[in-house]
């Protein structure tokens, strides 16, 4: 039975929710509304399975609709003011009251026209009548001393016409698959018909079979749009069939929230380009979904024509946002790509095509190539067949100055690049006849190389080289083995002879690989484009903890922060640390210990016991692919791998690989759990920060236990990690950054929390989280505090392996007896007992009136969070305005300690 829709009014904003909300959802919506009302930024952690997506969508869209309502009301009032007014009884009484209270009232003035003077007794009657009509007609207005005061409008909220400009919601998440899940959540709400679009790549949206079959879809699409070989894209010419919201909803029937597959299906049917249609639909959309690198990366923002000024930015699954922001302001350039670009520019110069403009860009590439060749001698060996040389951003600015590349010349280079990319026609000869021909332009590959370089140089030279110190430039040398077919060699007579039906054997050749990396070590560089221009940034995830680094790393003040509790009961999850294996050997997964056979054998025996105790699906996360490969190799030799396979179907996460192959492995895993007869479910061996740990849903039997081996610290020998730690140490005092070691540890806990989040996906789910490492018990203040709030509250340390297994057996048997049915696993906001609710809320149409309280047709809820002076107590106020003849206000106070 589906839950009934519920209406909340939080911070003066009416929010329609598909069912009764969890306390964590109410906390999130309250925080979001406060942030949007005041233009503040929010950092919100809510565990997976607590209905985070619904709370995000309903609160943001509810706020947006409230702004639309206010805008419409303002326009209506302005129109009414321009027309003659017909005075109502209430307005006449109000005027009478003001007249009575004016300074002239009651004075004897023989020069005034005769009028009936209002005596004091009559004055009281007028005031009473005024109050009666005011409260019976007017809805409650937001107060001016708390977060519900959203009536204030700044100049930036209005466009050039003086009308209030309603902010769009840009909703970014990590992957296209997660966007599909969010779109399905939106469909469950009353906001499912809001104008929307989904920005995506050609790989997901192109419907032209000629482009889809091409190995480089972007390149082929651009060739067709430019009609380089005489062909053009017929689908692009049909884009007008689905480019606006009215046509999409009213003509083609996409009235409710849709996903990319729906748009692609429609595009195929209409022979219309769904890629460009999605971009066109952005103009009239209220909410725009996209992967969040589309919003962070300045290159993608420019190509997609995304303007975030004054808009609302929601970044879901934002636990990796710091890394993503750094990457969006960084590039790694392959030396061969730079050479190919310079060769193409040289060809343009030699063929006298926009010669002066191409010549400057070619000379820029030549300067860079020569400098790289000269700098090879400065590189130092780091490890076997690997060498590098690192410069600071300030050093590079000086070096480039000597090469003739300055802020002024860079500005000229940018103008030249823009000029050579413009389409232009001139008179030419085609088949001996004079005709208009298009001037050739550089390939998209060369264009990409130059644009990426210029994006980084733009950051380096911006605001008098403000961000130069935030960059490190690394020239790196390594070697790669490639298969190469030897060329045909002519015989003495000059003929090329090749044996019939015999292929030439390819030869493995070791080649030198040179790369030039411009690494941004400060994510605030990319965020600087956003934080000053958007109205509000809302960062959310199930695993933001530890939250301490976000403000300093992103350079954004998050005035509103929240760590919400989980919606499950404590009895539904087992969280334990295990520091020893079945043989009693201590398990500490540091590099030195993890390399020993004793550690590897003990971990294998522990995992086998867990698989025997826990039925159905078990996930095991390791710190790296290197450890996964070593364990698999060792266990295969000792026979342990065979024992694991006798117990469960064992699947290992592949390193990289094709997406289709990975999806196929997952289906094998799910199938083994659902249909397994010979063996009891499946074991999935995966890696923290890999595909399995990021955003995949292992609900119910698909993950009855998650085992984490060790703590997934990043590779400290990685050059970029090393430079980032040094950078933080250098600027921790001046900029408030975390010291390098603290930053390094936080990366480990974020990855660990993300892996643990694969278990417990809805309110009725249950499972065990097994943290294998002795460091948790020996130093809990250091190693437990980094875990998510809901996990660290439940951690139990077990002195011996046998104690841990006894406790785990009791837990799993108890849960199997209770056998909580997963009927509402797709309904994260199922009914919650009000006794567990931290925020007392009276819901319209569901609250039972007290005996002394008159039955009322309508009520408003105003939920306000008030901070006490000591900042330790928060009080939640609920004011219900009852509209009968006279106004009655009921205030319910509840308090809680955070």
Tab-separated table of C-alpha atoms in Angstrom, residues 290-551:
chain	number	residue	atom	x	y	z
A	290	UNK	CA	24.192	16.267	-15.164
A	291	UNK	CA	27.405	14.617	-13.926
A	292	UNK	CA	28.994	17.144	-11.606
A	293	UNK	CA	32.224	17.451	-13.574
A	294	UNK	CA	30.040	19.265	-16.160
A	295	UNK	CA	29.559	21.988	-13.537
A	296	UNK	CA	33.104	22.073	-12.148
A	297	UNK	CA	35.140	21.812	-15.343
A	298	UNK	CA	35.390	25.244	-17.041
A	299	UNK	CA	35.991	23.621	-20.432
A	300	UNK	CA	32.784	21.578	-20.262
A	301	UNK	CA	30.794	24.534	-18.884
A	302	UNK	CA	31.908	26.585	-21.862
A	303	UNK	CA	31.157	23.896	-24.443
A	304	UNK	CA	27.747	23.153	-22.891
A	305	UNK	CA	26.963	26.895	-22.478
A	306	UNK	CA	26.192	26.432	-18.776
A	307	UNK	CA	25.722	29.714	-16.904
A	308	UNK	CA	25.636	29.227	-13.121
A	309	UNK	CA	25.389	32.888	-12.083
A	310	UNK	CA	22.629	33.296	-9.478
A	311	UNK	CA	21.611	29.633	-9.734
A	312	UNK	CA	21.333	26.842	-7.146
A	313	UNK	CA	24.046	24.193	-7.276
A	314	UNK	CA	23.229	20.790	-5.740
A	315	UNK	CA	26.116	18.323	-5.803
A	316	UNK	CA	25.023	14.874	-4.664
A	317	UNK	CA	27.461	12.041	-3.896
A	318	UNK	CA	29.941	14.849	-3.279
A	319	UNK	CA	32.449	12.899	-1.156
A	320	UNK	CA	34.956	13.080	-4.049
A	321	UNK	CA	34.283	16.722	-4.868
A	322	UNK	CA	37.708	17.936	-3.705
A	323	UNK	CA	39.494	15.541	-6.078
A	324	UNK	CA	37.090	16.371	-8.897
A	325	UNK	CA	37.625	20.123	-8.406
A	326	UNK	CA	41.410	19.725	-8.500
A	327	UNK	CA	41.215	17.557	-11.613
A	328	UNK	CA	38.940	20.027	-13.403
A	329	UNK	CA	41.649	22.721	-13.104
A	330	UNK	CA	44.482	20.335	-14.061
A	331	UNK	CA	45.692	18.761	-17.308
A	332	UNK	CA	48.187	16.120	-18.353
A	333	UNK	CA	49.557	16.592	-21.845
A	334	UNK	CA	51.154	13.818	-23.874
A	335	UNK	CA	54.297	14.976	-25.672
A	336	UNK	CA	53.287	13.238	-28.903
A	337	UNK	CA	49.918	15.028	-28.898
A	338	UNK	CA	51.722	18.355	-28.611
A	339	UNK	CA	53.986	17.431	-31.524
A	340	UNK	CA	51.009	16.412	-33.691
A	341	UNK	CA	49.282	19.699	-32.886
A	342	UNK	CA	52.339	21.739	-33.876
A	343	UNK	CA	52.637	19.755	-37.141
A	344	UNK	CA	49.011	20.489	-38.015
A	345	UNK	CA	49.437	24.197	-37.257
A	346	UNK	CA	52.592	24.197	-39.379
A	347	UNK	CA	50.621	22.675	-42.261
A	348	UNK	CA	48.058	25.483	-41.973
A	349	UNK	CA	50.857	28.063	-42.126
A	350	UNK	CA	52.524	26.412	-45.144
A	351	UNK	CA	49.183	26.300	-46.991
A	352	UNK	CA	48.634	29.990	-46.257
A	353	UNK	CA	45.401	29.390	-44.308
A	354	UNK	CA	44.923	32.283	-41.874
A	355	UNK	CA	48.691	32.315	-41.815
A	356	UNK	CA	49.416	35.026	-39.228
A	357	UNK	CA	47.051	33.579	-36.651
A	358	UNK	CA	48.161	29.959	-37.058
A	359	UNK	CA	51.810	31.043	-37.033
A	360	UNK	CA	51.615	32.537	-33.529
A	361	UNK	CA	49.959	29.367	-32.175
A	362	UNK	CA	52.511	27.156	-33.947
A	363	UNK	CA	55.377	29.162	-32.451
A	364	UNK	CA	53.789	28.766	-29.017
A	365	UNK	CA	53.808	24.967	-29.465
A	366	UNK	CA	57.391	25.038	-30.772
A	367	UNK	CA	58.518	26.983	-27.685
A	368	UNK	CA	56.885	24.455	-25.409
A	369	UNK	CA	58.356	21.477	-27.295
A	370	UNK	CA	61.875	22.930	-27.231
A	371	UNK	CA	61.601	23.666	-23.504
A	372	UNK	CA	60.488	20.080	-22.787
A	373	UNK	CA	63.437	18.692	-24.750
A	374	UNK	CA	65.863	20.946	-22.878
A	375	UNK	CA	64.333	20.011	-19.516
A	376	UNK	CA	64.753	16.251	-20.003
A	377	UNK	CA	68.294	16.504	-18.662
A	378	UNK	CA	66.961	17.953	-15.373
A	379	UNK	CA	64.826	14.920	-14.551
A	380	UNK	CA	65.761	12.733	-11.588
A	381	UNK	CA	65.104	9.004	-11.230
A	382	UNK	CA	62.185	8.211	-8.907
A	383	UNK	CA	61.979	4.463	-9.390
A	384	UNK	CA	62.883	1.861	-11.984
A	385	UNK	CA	62.486	3.336	-15.511
A	386	UNK	CA	60.713	6.424	-14.160
A	387	UNK	CA	62.060	9.954	-13.792
A	388	UNK	CA	60.567	13.387	-13.160
A	389	UNK	CA	61.221	17.075	-12.680
A	390	UNK	CA	58.812	19.363	-10.786
A	391	UNK	CA	58.446	23.149	-10.906
A	392	UNK	CA	56.186	25.416	-8.897
A	393	UNK	CA	53.577	27.493	-10.691
A	394	UNK	CA	55.559	30.663	-9.974
A	395	UNK	CA	58.678	29.108	-11.498
A	396	UNK	CA	56.718	28.201	-14.623
A	397	UNK	CA	55.395	31.751	-14.988
A	398	UNK	CA	59.016	32.957	-14.942
A	399	UNK	CA	60.183	30.283	-17.398
A	400	UNK	CA	57.318	31.038	-19.767
A	401	UNK	CA	58.167	34.749	-19.561
A	402	UNK	CA	61.630	33.928	-20.910
A	403	UNK	CA	59.956	31.949	-23.713
A	404	UNK	CA	57.954	35.038	-24.642
A	405	UNK	CA	54.703	33.774	-23.098
A	406	UNK	CA	53.378	36.499	-20.785
A	407	UNK	CA	49.929	37.566	-19.628
A	408	UNK	CA	49.766	40.017	-22.559
A	409	UNK	CA	50.944	37.600	-25.247
A	410	UNK	CA	48.678	34.912	-23.815
A	411	UNK	CA	45.722	37.236	-24.314
A	412	UNK	CA	46.690	37.561	-28.002
A	413	UNK	CA	47.060	33.771	-28.298
A	414	UNK	CA	43.529	33.284	-26.940
A	415	UNK	CA	42.151	35.732	-29.501
A	416	UNK	CA	43.970	33.894	-32.282
A	417	UNK	CA	42.618	30.520	-31.168
A	418	UNK	CA	39.067	31.897	-31.127
A	419	UNK	CA	39.603	33.348	-34.611
A	420	UNK	CA	40.905	30.147	-36.241
A	421	UNK	CA	38.004	28.121	-34.830
A	422	UNK	CA	35.408	30.415	-36.432
A	423	UNK	CA	33.698	29.068	-39.520
A	424	UNK	CA	34.306	31.206	-42.574
A	425	UNK	CA	33.728	30.908	-46.311
A	426	UNK	CA	35.578	32.415	-49.238
A	427	UNK	CA	35.475	32.286	-53.012
A	428	UNK	CA	37.202	29.215	-54.414
A	429	UNK	CA	37.082	26.735	-57.266
A	430	UNK	CA	35.207	23.426	-57.027
A	431	UNK	CA	35.445	21.094	-60.051
A	432	UNK	CA	36.715	23.982	-62.140
A	433	UNK	CA	33.827	26.262	-61.167
A	434	UNK	CA	33.909	29.277	-58.916
A	435	UNK	CA	31.986	28.690	-55.710
A	436	UNK	CA	31.952	29.520	-52.008
A	437	UNK	CA	34.131	27.103	-50.037
A	438	UNK	CA	34.637	26.796	-46.295
A	439	UNK	CA	38.044	27.673	-44.902
A	440	UNK	CA	39.615	24.579	-43.288
A	441	UNK	CA	40.017	24.615	-39.508
A	442	UNK	CA	42.205	22.557	-37.188
A	443	UNK	CA	41.045	19.145	-35.979
A	444	UNK	CA	39.187	18.739	-32.712
A	445	UNK	CA	42.239	16.884	-31.311
A	446	UNK	CA	44.492	19.907	-31.841
A	447	UNK	CA	41.735	22.216	-30.663
A	448	UNK	CA	41.420	20.192	-27.437
A	449	UNK	CA	45.185	20.310	-26.783
A	450	UNK	CA	45.246	24.110	-27.165
A	451	UNK	CA	42.049	24.684	-25.195
A	452	UNK	CA	43.295	22.567	-22.282
A	453	UNK	CA	46.627	24.393	-22.223
A	454	UNK	CA	44.911	27.763	-22.371
A	455	UNK	CA	42.486	26.791	-19.590
A	456	UNK	CA	45.412	26.136	-17.232
A	457	UNK	CA	47.321	29.234	-18.395
A	458	UNK	CA	44.190	31.288	-17.780
A	459	UNK	CA	44.232	30.161	-14.138
A	460	UNK	CA	47.991	30.789	-13.881
A	461	UNK	CA	47.780	34.366	-15.205
A	462	UNK	CA	44.437	35.271	-13.617
A	463	UNK	CA	44.316	38.252	-11.231
A	464	UNK	CA	48.013	39.012	-11.445
A	465	UNK	CA	49.037	35.327	-11.106
A	466	UNK	CA	46.969	34.874	-7.930
A	467	UNK	CA	46.723	31.089	-8.375
A	468	UNK	CA	50.271	30.439	-9.607
A	469	UNK	CA	51.422	29.106	-6.227
A	470	UNK	CA	48.538	26.597	-6.268
A	471	UNK	CA	50.074	24.751	-9.230
A	472	UNK	CA	52.898	22.278	-9.655
A	473	UNK	CA	54.133	21.372	-13.116
A	474	UNK	CA	55.690	17.925	-13.544
A	475	UNK	CA	57.610	16.580	-16.511
A	476	UNK	CA	57.630	12.773	-16.247
A	477	UNK	CA	59.352	10.059	-18.233
A	478	UNK	CA	58.335	6.407	-18.298
A	479	UNK	CA	58.364	3.524	-20.739
A	480	UNK	CA	55.598	1.536	-22.390
A	481	UNK	CA	55.621	-1.693	-24.373
A	482	UNK	CA	53.666	-1.509	-27.629
A	483	UNK	CA	52.880	-4.061	-30.300
A	484	UNK	CA	54.254	-2.880	-33.609
A	485	UNK	CA	54.110	-4.613	-36.984
A	486	UNK	CA	57.450	-4.316	-38.841
A	487	UNK	CA	57.244	-2.588	-42.208
A	488	UNK	CA	57.401	-4.553	-45.487
A	489	UNK	CA	60.941	-4.798	-46.854
A	490	UNK	CA	61.432	-4.932	-50.655
A	491	UNK	CA	63.558	-7.655	-52.203
A	492	UNK	CA	66.576	-7.090	-54.495
A	493	UNK	CA	64.306	-6.314	-57.448
A	494	UNK	CA	62.250	-3.815	-55.393
A	495	UNK	CA	59.162	-6.019	-55.037
A	496	UNK	CA	57.230	-6.414	-51.786
A	497	UNK	CA	56.623	-10.125	-51.203
A	498	UNK	CA	54.288	-11.342	-48.473
A	499	UNK	CA	53.481	-15.056	-47.970
A	500	UNK	CA	49.870	-15.869	-48.875
A	501	UNK	CA	47.525	-16.146	-45.868
A	502	UNK	CA	50.332	-15.541	-43.435
A	503	UNK	CA	50.130	-12.570	-41.109
A	504	UNK	CA	53.230	-10.751	-40.044
A	505	UNK	CA	54.157	-11.241	-36.405
A	506	UNK	CA	53.952	-8.066	-34.339
A	507	UNK	CA	57.002	-7.095	-32.355
A	508	UNK	CA	56.997	-5.788	-28.784
A	509	UNK	CA	58.802	-2.466	-28.732
A	510	UNK	CA	59.663	-0.410	-25.671
A	511	UNK	CA	59.029	3.287	-26.267
A	512	UNK	CA	59.681	6.357	-24.165
A	513	UNK	CA	56.591	8.201	-22.868
A	514	UNK	CA	56.903	11.883	-21.931
A	515	UNK	CA	54.066	13.698	-20.191
A	516	UNK	CA	53.747	17.275	-18.985
A	517	UNK	CA	51.276	17.693	-16.117
A	518	UNK	CA	49.867	20.945	-14.770
A	519	UNK	CA	48.506	19.864	-11.393
A	520	UNK	CA	46.245	22.134	-9.392
A	521	UNK	CA	46.774	21.317	-5.704
A	522	UNK	CA	44.046	23.643	-4.447
A	523	UNK	CA	40.437	22.689	-5.289
A	524	UNK	CA	39.383	26.237	-4.357
A	525	UNK	CA	40.856	27.365	-7.697
A	526	UNK	CA	38.092	25.632	-9.671
A	527	UNK	CA	35.506	26.472	-7.021
A	528	UNK	CA	36.405	30.168	-7.182
A	529	UNK	CA	34.448	30.366	-10.447
A	530	UNK	CA	31.357	29.044	-8.656
A	531	UNK	CA	31.288	30.221	-5.053
A	532	UNK	CA	31.085	33.941	-5.816
A	533	UNK	CA	28.475	33.668	-8.575
A	534	UNK	CA	25.930	31.009	-7.519
A	535	UNK	CA	23.155	31.672	-5.021
A	536	UNK	CA	23.692	28.531	-2.929
A	537	UNK	CA	25.865	25.425	-3.058
A	538	UNK	CA	24.464	22.275	-1.455
A	539	UNK	CA	26.982	19.447	-1.024
A	540	UNK	CA	25.498	16.135	0.087
A	541	UNK	CA	26.551	12.530	0.390
A	542	UNK	CA	26.026	9.515	2.569
A	543	UNK	CA	29.719	9.675	3.446
A	544	UNK	CA	31.079	13.201	3.817
A	545	UNK	CA	32.800	12.414	7.109
A	546	UNK	CA	35.303	13.599	8.095
A	547	UNK	CA	33.784	16.988	7.230
A	548	UNK	CA	36.589	19.183	8.533
A	549	UNK	CA	38.450	19.693	5.258
A	550	UNK	CA	35.665	20.860	2.939
A	551	UNK	CA	35.569	24.551	3.880
